[in-house]
Short mmCIF file of N, CA and C in Angstrom, two decimals:
data_model
loop_
_atom_site.label_atom_id
_atom_site.label_comp_id
_atom_site.label_asym_id
_atom_site.label_seq_id
_atom_site.Cartn_x
_atom_site.Cartn_y
_atom_site.Cartn_z
N MET A 1 -1.55 -17.14 -54.01
CA MET A 1 -1.42 -18.03 -52.87
C MET A 1 -0.26 -17.60 -51.98
N GLY A 2 0.90 -17.26 -52.66
CA GLY A 2 2.07 -16.81 -51.92
C GLY A 2 1.80 -15.51 -51.19
N VAL A 3 1.02 -14.61 -51.81
CA VAL A 3 0.68 -13.32 -51.19
C VAL A 3 -0.16 -13.54 -49.95
N ALA A 4 -1.13 -14.46 -50.05
CA ALA A 4 -2.02 -14.74 -48.93
C ALA A 4 -1.23 -15.29 -47.75
N ARG A 5 -0.28 -16.19 -48.05
CA ARG A 5 0.53 -16.76 -46.97
C ARG A 5 1.39 -15.68 -46.31
N THR A 6 1.94 -14.78 -47.14
CA THR A 6 2.78 -13.69 -46.60
C THR A 6 1.97 -12.79 -45.69
N ARG A 7 0.74 -12.45 -46.11
CA ARG A 7 -0.13 -11.60 -45.28
C ARG A 7 -0.48 -12.30 -43.97
N SER A 8 -0.78 -13.60 -44.04
CA SER A 8 -1.13 -14.35 -42.82
C SER A 8 0.05 -14.38 -41.86
N ALA A 9 1.25 -14.63 -42.41
CA ALA A 9 2.44 -14.67 -41.57
C ALA A 9 2.67 -13.32 -40.91
N GLY A 10 2.46 -12.22 -41.68
CA GLY A 10 2.63 -10.89 -41.13
C GLY A 10 1.63 -10.59 -40.03
N PHE A 11 0.41 -11.05 -40.22
CA PHE A 11 -0.65 -10.83 -39.22
C PHE A 11 -0.31 -11.53 -37.91
N PHE A 12 0.12 -12.81 -38.02
CA PHE A 12 0.42 -13.56 -36.80
C PHE A 12 1.68 -13.03 -36.12
N ALA A 13 2.63 -12.53 -36.90
CA ALA A 13 3.82 -11.93 -36.32
C ALA A 13 3.46 -10.68 -35.52
N MET A 14 2.59 -9.83 -36.09
CA MET A 14 2.15 -8.62 -35.39
C MET A 14 1.35 -8.96 -34.14
N ALA A 15 0.50 -9.98 -34.24
CA ALA A 15 -0.30 -10.40 -33.09
C ALA A 15 0.62 -10.88 -31.97
N GLY A 16 1.70 -11.59 -32.36
CA GLY A 16 2.65 -12.06 -31.36
C GLY A 16 3.33 -10.91 -30.65
N ILE A 17 3.67 -9.87 -31.41
CA ILE A 17 4.31 -8.69 -30.81
C ILE A 17 3.37 -8.00 -29.83
N LEU A 18 2.11 -7.85 -30.22
CA LEU A 18 1.13 -7.20 -29.35
C LEU A 18 0.89 -8.02 -28.08
N CYS A 19 0.83 -9.34 -28.23
CA CYS A 19 0.63 -10.19 -27.06
C CYS A 19 1.82 -10.08 -26.11
N ALA A 20 3.02 -10.06 -26.70
CA ALA A 20 4.22 -9.93 -25.87
C ALA A 20 4.21 -8.61 -25.13
N ALA A 21 3.78 -7.55 -25.80
CA ALA A 21 3.71 -6.24 -25.14
C ALA A 21 2.70 -6.26 -24.02
N GLY A 22 1.59 -6.98 -24.22
CA GLY A 22 0.57 -7.07 -23.18
C GLY A 22 1.08 -7.76 -21.94
N VAL A 23 1.96 -8.74 -22.12
CA VAL A 23 2.53 -9.44 -20.98
C VAL A 23 3.55 -8.55 -20.27
N ALA A 24 4.31 -7.79 -21.05
CA ALA A 24 5.36 -6.96 -20.47
C ALA A 24 4.78 -5.80 -19.66
N TRP A 25 3.71 -5.18 -20.16
CA TRP A 25 3.13 -4.03 -19.47
C TRP A 25 1.70 -4.33 -19.06
N ALA A 26 1.51 -4.72 -17.84
CA ALA A 26 0.17 -5.01 -17.33
C ALA A 26 -0.44 -3.73 -16.79
N ALA A 27 -1.75 -3.61 -16.91
CA ALA A 27 -2.45 -2.44 -16.36
C ALA A 27 -2.65 -2.64 -14.87
N GLU A 28 -2.60 -1.53 -14.11
CA GLU A 28 -2.75 -1.62 -12.67
C GLU A 28 -4.07 -2.25 -12.26
N GLY A 29 -5.12 -1.98 -13.03
CA GLY A 29 -6.44 -2.53 -12.71
C GLY A 29 -6.52 -4.04 -12.82
N GLU A 30 -5.54 -4.66 -13.48
CA GLU A 30 -5.53 -6.10 -13.65
C GLU A 30 -4.86 -6.83 -12.49
N MET A 31 -4.22 -6.09 -11.58
CA MET A 31 -3.49 -6.72 -10.49
C MET A 31 -4.43 -7.27 -9.43
N THR A 32 -4.06 -8.41 -8.86
CA THR A 32 -4.86 -9.04 -7.82
C THR A 32 -4.57 -8.39 -6.46
N ASN A 33 -5.63 -7.99 -5.77
CA ASN A 33 -5.52 -7.42 -4.43
C ASN A 33 -5.41 -8.57 -3.43
N LEU A 34 -4.22 -8.79 -2.90
CA LEU A 34 -3.99 -9.91 -1.99
C LEU A 34 -4.70 -9.77 -0.65
N ALA A 35 -5.08 -8.54 -0.30
CA ALA A 35 -5.70 -8.29 1.01
C ALA A 35 -7.22 -8.42 1.00
N LEU A 36 -7.82 -8.49 -0.18
CA LEU A 36 -9.28 -8.49 -0.28
C LEU A 36 -9.90 -9.66 0.48
N HIS A 37 -10.80 -9.31 1.41
CA HIS A 37 -11.56 -10.27 2.22
C HIS A 37 -10.70 -11.13 3.13
N LYS A 38 -9.45 -10.69 3.39
CA LYS A 38 -8.60 -11.42 4.33
C LYS A 38 -8.88 -10.93 5.75
N THR A 39 -8.37 -11.64 6.74
CA THR A 39 -8.61 -11.30 8.14
C THR A 39 -7.80 -10.09 8.56
N ALA A 40 -8.47 -9.10 9.13
CA ALA A 40 -7.82 -7.87 9.57
C ALA A 40 -8.05 -7.66 11.07
N THR A 41 -7.05 -7.07 11.73
CA THR A 41 -7.15 -6.73 13.14
C THR A 41 -6.57 -5.33 13.33
N ALA A 42 -6.74 -4.78 14.53
CA ALA A 42 -6.24 -3.42 14.79
C ALA A 42 -6.02 -3.23 16.28
N SER A 43 -5.27 -2.17 16.61
CA SER A 43 -5.01 -1.85 18.01
C SER A 43 -6.30 -1.52 18.73
N SER A 44 -7.22 -0.87 18.05
CA SER A 44 -8.57 -0.59 18.57
C SER A 44 -9.43 -0.12 17.40
N SER A 45 -10.73 -0.10 17.61
CA SER A 45 -11.65 0.28 16.54
C SER A 45 -12.94 0.85 17.09
N GLN A 46 -13.57 1.71 16.32
CA GLN A 46 -14.93 2.13 16.64
C GLN A 46 -15.87 0.97 16.30
N ASP A 47 -16.97 0.85 17.03
CA ASP A 47 -17.89 -0.26 16.80
C ASP A 47 -18.41 -0.31 15.37
N ASP A 48 -18.68 0.85 14.78
CA ASP A 48 -19.23 0.91 13.42
C ASP A 48 -18.16 0.88 12.33
N ASN A 49 -16.90 0.94 12.74
CA ASN A 49 -15.80 0.98 11.77
C ASN A 49 -14.70 -0.02 12.13
N PRO A 50 -15.01 -1.32 12.03
CA PRO A 50 -14.05 -2.37 12.42
C PRO A 50 -12.93 -2.55 11.39
N PRO A 51 -11.87 -3.26 11.76
CA PRO A 51 -10.72 -3.47 10.86
C PRO A 51 -11.09 -4.11 9.53
N GLN A 52 -12.06 -5.02 9.55
CA GLN A 52 -12.43 -5.75 8.34
C GLN A 52 -12.96 -4.84 7.24
N ASN A 53 -13.46 -3.67 7.61
CA ASN A 53 -14.00 -2.74 6.61
C ASN A 53 -12.95 -2.27 5.61
N ALA A 54 -11.68 -2.33 5.99
CA ALA A 54 -10.62 -1.83 5.10
C ALA A 54 -10.21 -2.85 4.04
N VAL A 55 -10.77 -4.06 4.11
CA VAL A 55 -10.45 -5.08 3.10
C VAL A 55 -11.72 -5.75 2.56
N ASP A 56 -12.86 -5.04 2.68
CA ASP A 56 -14.13 -5.65 2.24
C ASP A 56 -14.49 -5.30 0.80
N GLY A 57 -13.69 -4.46 0.14
CA GLY A 57 -13.98 -4.08 -1.24
C GLY A 57 -15.04 -3.03 -1.39
N ASP A 58 -15.58 -2.54 -0.28
CA ASP A 58 -16.61 -1.49 -0.31
C ASP A 58 -15.93 -0.14 -0.13
N PRO A 59 -15.97 0.74 -1.14
CA PRO A 59 -15.27 2.03 -1.04
C PRO A 59 -15.88 2.99 -0.02
N ASP A 60 -17.07 2.67 0.49
CA ASP A 60 -17.73 3.57 1.43
C ASP A 60 -17.61 3.14 2.89
N SER A 61 -17.05 1.97 3.14
CA SER A 61 -16.86 1.53 4.53
C SER A 61 -15.39 1.75 4.91
N ARG A 62 -15.13 1.94 6.20
CA ARG A 62 -13.76 2.23 6.61
C ARG A 62 -13.47 1.67 7.99
N TRP A 63 -12.15 1.55 8.28
CA TRP A 63 -11.69 1.28 9.63
C TRP A 63 -11.35 2.60 10.28
N CYS A 64 -11.62 2.71 11.59
CA CYS A 64 -11.24 3.91 12.33
C CYS A 64 -10.83 3.51 13.74
N ASN A 65 -9.71 4.05 14.19
CA ASN A 65 -9.25 3.83 15.55
C ASN A 65 -10.30 4.35 16.54
N SER A 66 -10.31 3.84 17.75
CA SER A 66 -11.35 4.20 18.72
C SER A 66 -11.18 5.60 19.29
N ASP A 67 -9.99 6.19 19.15
CA ASP A 67 -9.77 7.55 19.64
C ASP A 67 -8.77 8.26 18.72
N GLU A 68 -8.39 9.47 19.09
CA GLU A 68 -7.52 10.29 18.24
C GLU A 68 -6.04 10.05 18.48
N SER A 69 -5.69 9.03 19.22
CA SER A 69 -4.28 8.74 19.48
C SER A 69 -3.52 8.51 18.17
N PRO A 70 -2.34 9.10 18.02
CA PRO A 70 -1.57 8.90 16.79
C PRO A 70 -0.89 7.53 16.75
N ASP A 71 -0.78 6.88 17.90
CA ASP A 71 -0.10 5.58 17.97
C ASP A 71 -1.12 4.46 17.81
N ALA A 72 -1.49 4.20 16.56
CA ALA A 72 -2.46 3.15 16.28
C ALA A 72 -1.92 2.25 15.18
N TRP A 73 -2.40 1.02 15.12
CA TRP A 73 -1.99 0.14 14.04
C TRP A 73 -3.16 -0.69 13.52
N TRP A 74 -3.04 -1.07 12.26
CA TRP A 74 -4.01 -1.94 11.58
C TRP A 74 -3.20 -3.01 10.85
N GLU A 75 -3.71 -4.23 10.84
CA GLU A 75 -2.93 -5.34 10.29
C GLU A 75 -3.82 -6.28 9.49
N VAL A 76 -3.27 -6.86 8.43
CA VAL A 76 -4.00 -7.85 7.63
C VAL A 76 -3.14 -9.10 7.48
N ASP A 77 -3.80 -10.26 7.59
CA ASP A 77 -3.15 -11.56 7.39
C ASP A 77 -3.44 -11.97 5.95
N LEU A 78 -2.41 -12.03 5.12
CA LEU A 78 -2.57 -12.34 3.70
C LEU A 78 -2.78 -13.83 3.45
N GLY A 79 -2.67 -14.64 4.50
CA GLY A 79 -2.96 -16.06 4.37
C GLY A 79 -1.77 -16.94 4.12
N ALA A 80 -0.75 -16.41 3.44
CA ALA A 80 0.46 -17.17 3.14
C ALA A 80 1.59 -16.20 2.86
N PRO A 81 2.82 -16.57 3.20
CA PRO A 81 3.97 -15.68 2.93
C PRO A 81 4.19 -15.50 1.43
N GLN A 82 4.45 -14.29 1.00
CA GLN A 82 4.73 -14.00 -0.40
C GLN A 82 5.53 -12.71 -0.53
N LEU A 83 6.25 -12.58 -1.64
CA LEU A 83 7.03 -11.37 -1.88
C LEU A 83 6.10 -10.25 -2.32
N LEU A 84 6.12 -9.14 -1.61
CA LEU A 84 5.23 -8.03 -1.90
C LEU A 84 5.95 -6.95 -2.71
N GLY A 85 5.18 -6.23 -3.53
CA GLY A 85 5.76 -5.18 -4.35
C GLY A 85 5.19 -3.81 -4.09
N GLY A 86 3.93 -3.73 -3.63
CA GLY A 86 3.32 -2.43 -3.41
C GLY A 86 2.01 -2.52 -2.67
N CYS A 87 1.54 -1.38 -2.19
CA CYS A 87 0.23 -1.33 -1.54
C CYS A 87 -0.42 0.01 -1.84
N GLU A 88 -1.69 0.06 -1.61
CA GLU A 88 -2.48 1.27 -1.86
C GLU A 88 -3.36 1.51 -0.65
N ILE A 89 -3.34 2.73 -0.12
CA ILE A 89 -4.13 3.09 1.06
C ILE A 89 -5.02 4.27 0.72
N LYS A 90 -6.30 4.13 0.97
CA LYS A 90 -7.22 5.25 0.78
C LYS A 90 -7.61 5.77 2.16
N TRP A 91 -6.97 6.88 2.57
CA TRP A 91 -7.20 7.44 3.89
C TRP A 91 -8.57 8.12 3.98
N GLU A 92 -8.99 8.41 5.20
CA GLU A 92 -10.32 9.00 5.39
C GLU A 92 -10.40 10.42 4.82
N HIS A 93 -9.36 11.24 5.05
CA HIS A 93 -9.44 12.64 4.66
C HIS A 93 -8.49 12.98 3.51
N ASP A 94 -8.99 13.71 2.55
CA ASP A 94 -8.15 14.28 1.51
C ASP A 94 -7.66 15.63 2.02
N GLY A 95 -6.41 15.97 1.79
CA GLY A 95 -5.87 17.24 2.26
C GLY A 95 -5.23 17.16 3.63
N ALA A 96 -5.20 15.97 4.22
CA ALA A 96 -4.56 15.79 5.53
C ALA A 96 -3.29 14.96 5.34
N VAL A 97 -2.24 15.32 6.08
CA VAL A 97 -0.98 14.56 6.02
C VAL A 97 -1.00 13.51 7.13
N TYR A 98 -0.90 12.26 6.73
CA TYR A 98 -0.80 11.15 7.69
C TYR A 98 0.66 10.69 7.70
N LYS A 99 1.24 10.61 8.87
CA LYS A 99 2.61 10.10 8.99
C LYS A 99 2.52 8.68 9.57
N TYR A 100 3.21 7.75 8.89
CA TYR A 100 3.02 6.34 9.25
C TYR A 100 4.13 5.49 8.67
N VAL A 101 4.16 4.23 9.07
CA VAL A 101 5.08 3.25 8.49
C VAL A 101 4.28 2.03 8.08
N VAL A 102 4.79 1.33 7.07
CA VAL A 102 4.22 0.05 6.65
C VAL A 102 5.25 -1.01 6.98
N GLU A 103 4.82 -2.03 7.71
CA GLU A 103 5.74 -3.08 8.15
C GLU A 103 5.24 -4.44 7.69
N GLY A 104 6.15 -5.39 7.57
CA GLY A 104 5.80 -6.73 7.15
C GLY A 104 6.40 -7.78 8.05
N SER A 105 5.72 -8.93 8.14
CA SER A 105 6.20 -10.01 8.98
C SER A 105 5.80 -11.36 8.38
N ALA A 106 6.67 -12.34 8.54
CA ALA A 106 6.35 -13.69 8.07
C ALA A 106 5.56 -14.45 9.12
N ASP A 107 5.75 -14.08 10.40
CA ASP A 107 5.13 -14.84 11.49
C ASP A 107 4.24 -14.02 12.41
N GLY A 108 4.13 -12.71 12.18
CA GLY A 108 3.31 -11.86 13.03
C GLY A 108 4.01 -11.45 14.31
N LYS A 109 5.31 -11.78 14.44
CA LYS A 109 6.06 -11.46 15.65
C LYS A 109 7.24 -10.55 15.36
N SER A 110 8.06 -10.92 14.39
CA SER A 110 9.21 -10.10 13.99
C SER A 110 8.83 -9.26 12.78
N TRP A 111 9.02 -7.93 12.88
CA TRP A 111 8.56 -7.02 11.84
C TRP A 111 9.71 -6.33 11.13
N THR A 112 9.53 -6.12 9.82
CA THR A 112 10.51 -5.43 8.99
C THR A 112 9.87 -4.20 8.37
N LEU A 113 10.59 -3.09 8.35
CA LEU A 113 10.09 -1.85 7.76
C LEU A 113 10.06 -1.99 6.24
N LEU A 114 8.89 -1.79 5.64
CA LEU A 114 8.72 -1.91 4.19
C LEU A 114 8.62 -0.56 3.50
N ASN A 115 8.08 0.43 4.18
CA ASN A 115 7.99 1.78 3.64
C ASN A 115 7.81 2.75 4.80
N ASP A 116 8.60 3.81 4.81
CA ASP A 116 8.60 4.77 5.91
C ASP A 116 8.05 6.11 5.43
N GLN A 117 6.88 6.48 5.91
CA GLN A 117 6.25 7.75 5.54
C GLN A 117 6.20 8.73 6.71
N ARG A 118 7.12 8.58 7.67
CA ARG A 118 7.17 9.52 8.80
C ARG A 118 7.64 10.90 8.37
N GLY A 119 8.32 10.99 7.24
CA GLY A 119 8.75 12.29 6.73
C GLY A 119 7.87 12.79 5.60
N SER A 120 6.71 12.19 5.43
CA SER A 120 5.82 12.52 4.30
C SER A 120 5.20 13.91 4.42
N LYS A 121 5.01 14.54 3.25
CA LYS A 121 4.23 15.78 3.16
C LYS A 121 3.02 15.56 2.25
N ASN A 122 2.80 14.31 1.88
CA ASN A 122 1.72 13.94 0.96
C ASN A 122 0.36 14.08 1.65
N ASP A 123 -0.51 14.92 1.12
CA ASP A 123 -1.83 15.10 1.72
C ASP A 123 -2.94 14.51 0.84
N SER A 124 -2.58 13.62 -0.08
CA SER A 124 -3.58 12.99 -0.94
C SER A 124 -4.32 11.89 -0.18
N GLU A 125 -5.59 11.76 -0.44
CA GLU A 125 -6.39 10.72 0.20
C GLU A 125 -5.91 9.33 -0.22
N LEU A 126 -5.62 9.16 -1.51
CA LEU A 126 -5.16 7.87 -2.05
C LEU A 126 -3.64 7.88 -2.17
N GLN A 127 -2.99 6.95 -1.48
CA GLN A 127 -1.53 6.89 -1.52
C GLN A 127 -1.07 5.49 -1.92
N LYS A 128 -0.16 5.46 -2.91
CA LYS A 128 0.38 4.20 -3.41
C LYS A 128 1.85 4.12 -3.02
N LEU A 129 2.23 3.00 -2.44
CA LEU A 129 3.58 2.86 -1.92
C LEU A 129 4.30 1.65 -2.50
N SER A 130 5.57 1.82 -2.78
CA SER A 130 6.41 0.71 -3.21
C SER A 130 6.84 -0.09 -1.99
N LEU A 131 6.80 -1.41 -2.11
CA LEU A 131 7.27 -2.28 -1.04
C LEU A 131 8.41 -3.15 -1.55
N LEU A 132 9.14 -2.64 -2.50
CA LEU A 132 10.20 -3.42 -3.14
C LEU A 132 11.39 -3.65 -2.22
N THR A 133 11.40 -3.02 -1.05
CA THR A 133 12.47 -3.27 -0.09
C THR A 133 12.27 -4.59 0.64
N ALA A 134 11.13 -5.22 0.44
CA ALA A 134 10.87 -6.50 1.11
C ALA A 134 11.69 -7.60 0.44
N LYS A 135 12.66 -8.15 1.18
CA LYS A 135 13.52 -9.19 0.62
C LYS A 135 13.05 -10.58 1.02
N GLU A 136 12.22 -10.66 2.02
CA GLU A 136 11.72 -11.94 2.51
C GLU A 136 10.20 -12.00 2.31
N PRO A 137 9.66 -13.20 2.14
CA PRO A 137 8.21 -13.33 2.01
C PRO A 137 7.49 -12.76 3.23
N VAL A 138 6.36 -12.12 2.98
CA VAL A 138 5.57 -11.47 4.03
C VAL A 138 4.17 -12.06 4.05
N ARG A 139 3.71 -12.42 5.24
CA ARG A 139 2.33 -12.89 5.39
C ARG A 139 1.45 -11.83 6.05
N PHE A 140 2.02 -11.10 7.00
CA PHE A 140 1.27 -10.07 7.72
C PHE A 140 1.78 -8.69 7.32
N LEU A 141 0.87 -7.80 6.96
CA LEU A 141 1.22 -6.42 6.64
C LEU A 141 0.54 -5.51 7.65
N ARG A 142 1.32 -4.58 8.21
CA ARG A 142 0.80 -3.69 9.24
C ARG A 142 1.05 -2.24 8.87
N ILE A 143 0.05 -1.40 9.06
CA ILE A 143 0.17 0.05 8.88
C ILE A 143 0.08 0.67 10.27
N ARG A 144 1.12 1.39 10.65
CA ARG A 144 1.19 1.97 11.99
C ARG A 144 1.35 3.48 11.89
N THR A 145 0.37 4.23 12.39
CA THR A 145 0.45 5.69 12.35
C THR A 145 1.37 6.18 13.47
N THR A 146 2.06 7.29 13.17
CA THR A 146 3.00 7.85 14.14
C THR A 146 2.69 9.31 14.48
N GLU A 147 2.02 10.00 13.57
CA GLU A 147 1.68 11.41 13.80
C GLU A 147 0.47 11.77 12.94
N LEU A 148 -0.48 12.48 13.53
CA LEU A 148 -1.70 12.87 12.82
C LEU A 148 -1.94 14.36 12.96
N GLN A 149 -2.54 14.96 11.95
CA GLN A 149 -2.92 16.37 12.03
C GLN A 149 -4.15 16.50 12.93
N ASP A 150 -4.33 17.67 13.51
CA ASP A 150 -5.52 17.92 14.33
C ASP A 150 -6.78 17.65 13.51
N GLY A 151 -7.70 16.92 14.09
CA GLY A 151 -8.96 16.62 13.41
C GLY A 151 -8.93 15.33 12.60
N SER A 152 -7.75 14.72 12.47
CA SER A 152 -7.63 13.45 11.74
C SER A 152 -7.32 12.32 12.70
N TRP A 153 -8.04 11.22 12.55
CA TRP A 153 -7.78 10.02 13.32
C TRP A 153 -7.14 8.99 12.41
N ALA A 154 -6.58 7.93 12.97
CA ALA A 154 -6.07 6.82 12.17
C ALA A 154 -7.30 6.12 11.57
N SER A 155 -7.48 6.29 10.26
CA SER A 155 -8.71 5.80 9.63
C SER A 155 -8.52 5.75 8.12
N PHE A 156 -8.88 4.64 7.50
CA PHE A 156 -8.85 4.55 6.04
C PHE A 156 -9.96 3.66 5.53
N TYR A 157 -10.34 3.93 4.27
CA TYR A 157 -11.44 3.22 3.62
C TYR A 157 -11.02 1.85 3.09
N GLU A 158 -9.88 1.79 2.47
CA GLU A 158 -9.50 0.52 1.84
C GLU A 158 -7.97 0.41 1.76
N VAL A 159 -7.49 -0.82 1.91
CA VAL A 159 -6.08 -1.13 1.73
C VAL A 159 -5.98 -2.25 0.69
N LYS A 160 -5.16 -2.03 -0.32
CA LYS A 160 -4.90 -3.05 -1.33
C LYS A 160 -3.42 -3.41 -1.27
N VAL A 161 -3.13 -4.69 -1.46
CA VAL A 161 -1.75 -5.17 -1.40
C VAL A 161 -1.46 -5.97 -2.67
N PHE A 162 -0.31 -5.71 -3.28
CA PHE A 162 0.05 -6.37 -4.55
C PHE A 162 1.40 -7.07 -4.42
N ASP A 163 1.55 -8.19 -5.12
CA ASP A 163 2.81 -8.91 -5.04
C ASP A 163 3.87 -8.27 -5.94
N ALA A 164 5.11 -8.68 -5.74
CA ALA A 164 6.23 -8.09 -6.46
C ALA A 164 6.15 -8.34 -7.96
N ALA A 165 5.67 -9.53 -8.35
CA ALA A 165 5.58 -9.86 -9.78
C ALA A 165 4.61 -8.92 -10.49
N SER A 166 3.49 -8.59 -9.87
CA SER A 166 2.50 -7.69 -10.47
C SER A 166 3.07 -6.29 -10.66
N ILE A 167 3.76 -5.77 -9.64
CA ILE A 167 4.34 -4.44 -9.73
C ILE A 167 5.40 -4.37 -10.82
N SER A 168 6.18 -5.45 -10.96
CA SER A 168 7.26 -5.46 -11.95
C SER A 168 6.74 -5.44 -13.38
N LYS A 169 5.48 -5.79 -13.58
CA LYS A 169 4.90 -5.83 -14.93
C LYS A 169 4.21 -4.52 -15.32
N LEU A 170 4.16 -3.56 -14.40
CA LEU A 170 3.51 -2.28 -14.70
C LEU A 170 4.33 -1.47 -15.70
N GLY A 171 3.64 -0.66 -16.48
CA GLY A 171 4.32 0.26 -17.37
C GLY A 171 5.07 1.30 -16.55
N PRO A 172 6.03 1.99 -17.15
CA PRO A 172 6.86 2.97 -16.41
C PRO A 172 6.06 4.02 -15.66
N ASP A 173 5.03 4.59 -16.30
CA ASP A 173 4.25 5.65 -15.65
C ASP A 173 3.47 5.12 -14.45
N GLU A 174 2.86 3.93 -14.61
CA GLU A 174 2.09 3.36 -13.50
C GLU A 174 3.01 2.95 -12.36
N ALA A 175 4.20 2.43 -12.69
CA ALA A 175 5.14 2.00 -11.65
C ALA A 175 5.61 3.19 -10.83
N LYS A 176 5.79 4.36 -11.48
CA LYS A 176 6.24 5.56 -10.78
C LYS A 176 5.24 6.04 -9.73
N ALA A 177 3.98 5.67 -9.90
CA ALA A 177 2.94 6.11 -8.96
C ALA A 177 3.13 5.49 -7.58
N PHE A 178 3.87 4.38 -7.51
CA PHE A 178 4.11 3.72 -6.23
C PHE A 178 5.37 4.32 -5.60
N ALA A 179 5.17 5.15 -4.58
CA ALA A 179 6.25 5.95 -4.01
C ALA A 179 7.14 5.16 -3.06
N PRO A 180 8.43 5.46 -3.07
CA PRO A 180 9.34 4.87 -2.08
C PRO A 180 9.16 5.55 -0.74
N SER A 181 9.98 5.20 0.22
CA SER A 181 9.91 5.85 1.53
C SER A 181 10.12 7.35 1.38
N ALA A 182 9.46 8.13 2.23
CA ALA A 182 9.61 9.58 2.19
C ALA A 182 10.97 9.97 2.76
N PRO A 183 11.57 11.04 2.24
CA PRO A 183 12.87 11.46 2.78
C PRO A 183 12.73 11.92 4.23
N VAL A 184 13.77 11.68 4.98
CA VAL A 184 13.78 12.10 6.39
C VAL A 184 13.79 13.62 6.44
N MET A 185 12.95 14.17 7.31
CA MET A 185 12.87 15.62 7.44
C MET A 185 14.18 16.17 8.01
N ALA A 186 14.67 17.24 7.40
CA ALA A 186 15.92 17.85 7.87
C ALA A 186 15.70 18.50 9.23
N THR A 187 16.68 18.36 10.09
CA THR A 187 16.57 18.97 11.42
C THR A 187 17.07 20.41 11.40
N THR A 188 16.46 21.24 12.23
CA THR A 188 16.90 22.63 12.33
C THR A 188 17.66 22.87 13.64
N ALA A 189 17.91 21.78 14.37
CA ALA A 189 18.60 21.91 15.66
C ALA A 189 20.04 22.34 15.42
N PRO A 190 20.60 23.21 16.27
CA PRO A 190 21.98 23.65 16.10
C PRO A 190 22.95 22.51 16.30
N ALA A 191 24.07 22.56 15.64
CA ALA A 191 25.08 21.53 15.79
C ALA A 191 25.65 21.57 17.21
N ALA A 192 25.94 20.39 17.72
CA ALA A 192 26.50 20.31 19.07
C ALA A 192 27.92 20.88 19.08
N THR A 193 28.27 21.60 20.14
CA THR A 193 29.62 22.17 20.25
C THR A 193 30.43 21.34 21.24
N ALA A 194 31.69 21.23 20.97
CA ALA A 194 32.57 20.45 21.85
C ALA A 194 32.78 21.20 23.16
N PRO A 195 32.80 20.47 24.28
CA PRO A 195 33.03 21.14 25.59
C PRO A 195 34.42 21.75 25.66
N ASN A 196 34.55 22.84 26.45
CA ASN A 196 35.87 23.49 26.61
C ASN A 196 36.77 22.66 27.50
#
């Protein structure tokens, strides 16, 4: 009888440890996409590729700017202000470098820089970004392109947005996948000389 009780106690103790580990390290696939089916707008769009396509959950539909201008923006209303931790963008082209910034706003008027990819060399189609610099709740998230390679327009298939609590529960390897702002590109301009 004593042996049975000891085994039961050991089993429940181990189960408790495993449950605790499950809470501490959440899988990325378990995170809630705050942008899914929310209202999206953009600076402009092609008729067949409207802003809403980037939050419809369909991996084959996309938003695309109406022309090749590098100065384009796309925005999603998350419905309520909340602390954000990361986002995921699936761009139209793999192998192309998109230079852009991710900005956040509580009211849709005043914007704060959440991640700066103007110095990026990343040419992956799927890009995950850390938004841990957001100190205030954000309701509106905007992606604004600043420079595009020839043949690439401002266009992506899907945008996912995650809150800070979800990102904080990721395991170390998964958390590392969410990149901080890209380093500023070093200038090659000569140093200014003092006038004689």
